[in-house]
Amino acid sequence: MPTLFRFLFVLAAIAGIVYGSMVALVMLVNPHERDVTVRIPSERLNPTTPQQ
């Protein structure tokens, strides 16, 4: 039975480390906003139809 407790303790420790790192990312990292410009060729907006 001690190996089961050791296994559960290791899983709980890993979960605590993951949870703590997510909390640290939320608290310490501040994203900055910026404008994004995507150029779209006019051929894609106004496709020409083939002449028959």
Short mmCIF file of C-alpha atoms in Angstrom, two decimals:
data_model
loop_
_atom_site.label_atom_id
_atom_site.label_comp_id
_atom_site.label_asym_id
_atom_site.label_seq_id
_atom_site.Cartn_x
_atom_site.Cartn_y
_atom_site.Cartn_z
CA MET A 1 0.00 0.00 0.00
CA PRO A 2 2.83 2.54 0.56
CA THR A 3 3.60 2.50 -3.15
CA LEU A 4 0.00 3.59 -3.87
CA PHE A 5 0.35 6.53 -1.49
CA ARG A 6 3.70 7.45 -3.04
CA PHE A 7 2.17 7.27 -6.53
CA LEU A 8 -0.78 9.46 -5.50
CA PHE A 9 1.59 11.92 -3.81
CA VAL A 10 3.70 12.19 -6.98
CA LEU A 11 0.58 12.76 -9.09
CA ALA A 12 -0.67 15.41 -6.66
CA ALA A 13 2.74 17.12 -6.69
CA ILE A 14 2.82 17.20 -10.50
CA ALA A 15 -0.75 18.56 -10.58
CA GLY A 16 0.23 21.22 -8.03
CA ILE A 17 3.25 22.27 -10.08
CA VAL A 18 1.14 22.55 -13.25
CA TYR A 19 -1.58 24.50 -11.44
CA GLY A 20 0.98 26.80 -9.81
CA SER A 21 2.66 27.52 -13.13
CA MET A 22 -0.70 28.38 -14.72
CA VAL A 23 -1.49 30.76 -11.85
CA ALA A 24 1.96 32.35 -12.20
CA LEU A 25 1.42 32.85 -15.95
CA VAL A 26 -1.94 34.51 -15.34
CA MET A 27 -0.55 36.82 -12.66
CA LEU A 28 2.84 37.73 -14.15
CA VAL A 29 2.39 37.84 -17.94
CA ASN A 30 0.60 40.85 -19.41
CA PRO A 31 -0.17 40.53 -23.12
CA HIS A 32 -0.06 43.68 -25.21
CA GLU A 33 -2.54 44.49 -27.94
CA ARG A 34 -1.48 45.37 -31.45
CA ASP A 35 -3.15 45.84 -34.79
CA VAL A 36 -2.94 43.00 -37.28
CA THR A 37 -3.10 43.77 -40.99
CA VAL A 38 -3.63 41.01 -43.53
CA ARG A 39 -3.31 41.94 -47.18
CA ILE A 40 -5.80 40.17 -49.45
CA PRO A 41 -5.17 40.30 -53.20
CA SER A 42 -7.95 41.92 -55.19
CA GLU A 43 -8.23 38.78 -57.34
CA ARG A 44 -9.53 36.91 -54.32
CA LEU A 45 -12.08 39.59 -53.48
CA ASN A 46 -13.34 40.14 -57.05
CA PRO A 47 -12.72 36.96 -59.01
CA THR A 48 -13.00 37.34 -62.73
CA THR A 49 -15.27 34.93 -64.53
CA PRO A 50 -13.88 33.20 -67.62
CA GLN A 51 -15.20 34.56 -70.93
CA GLN A 52 -17.03 32.00 -73.05
#
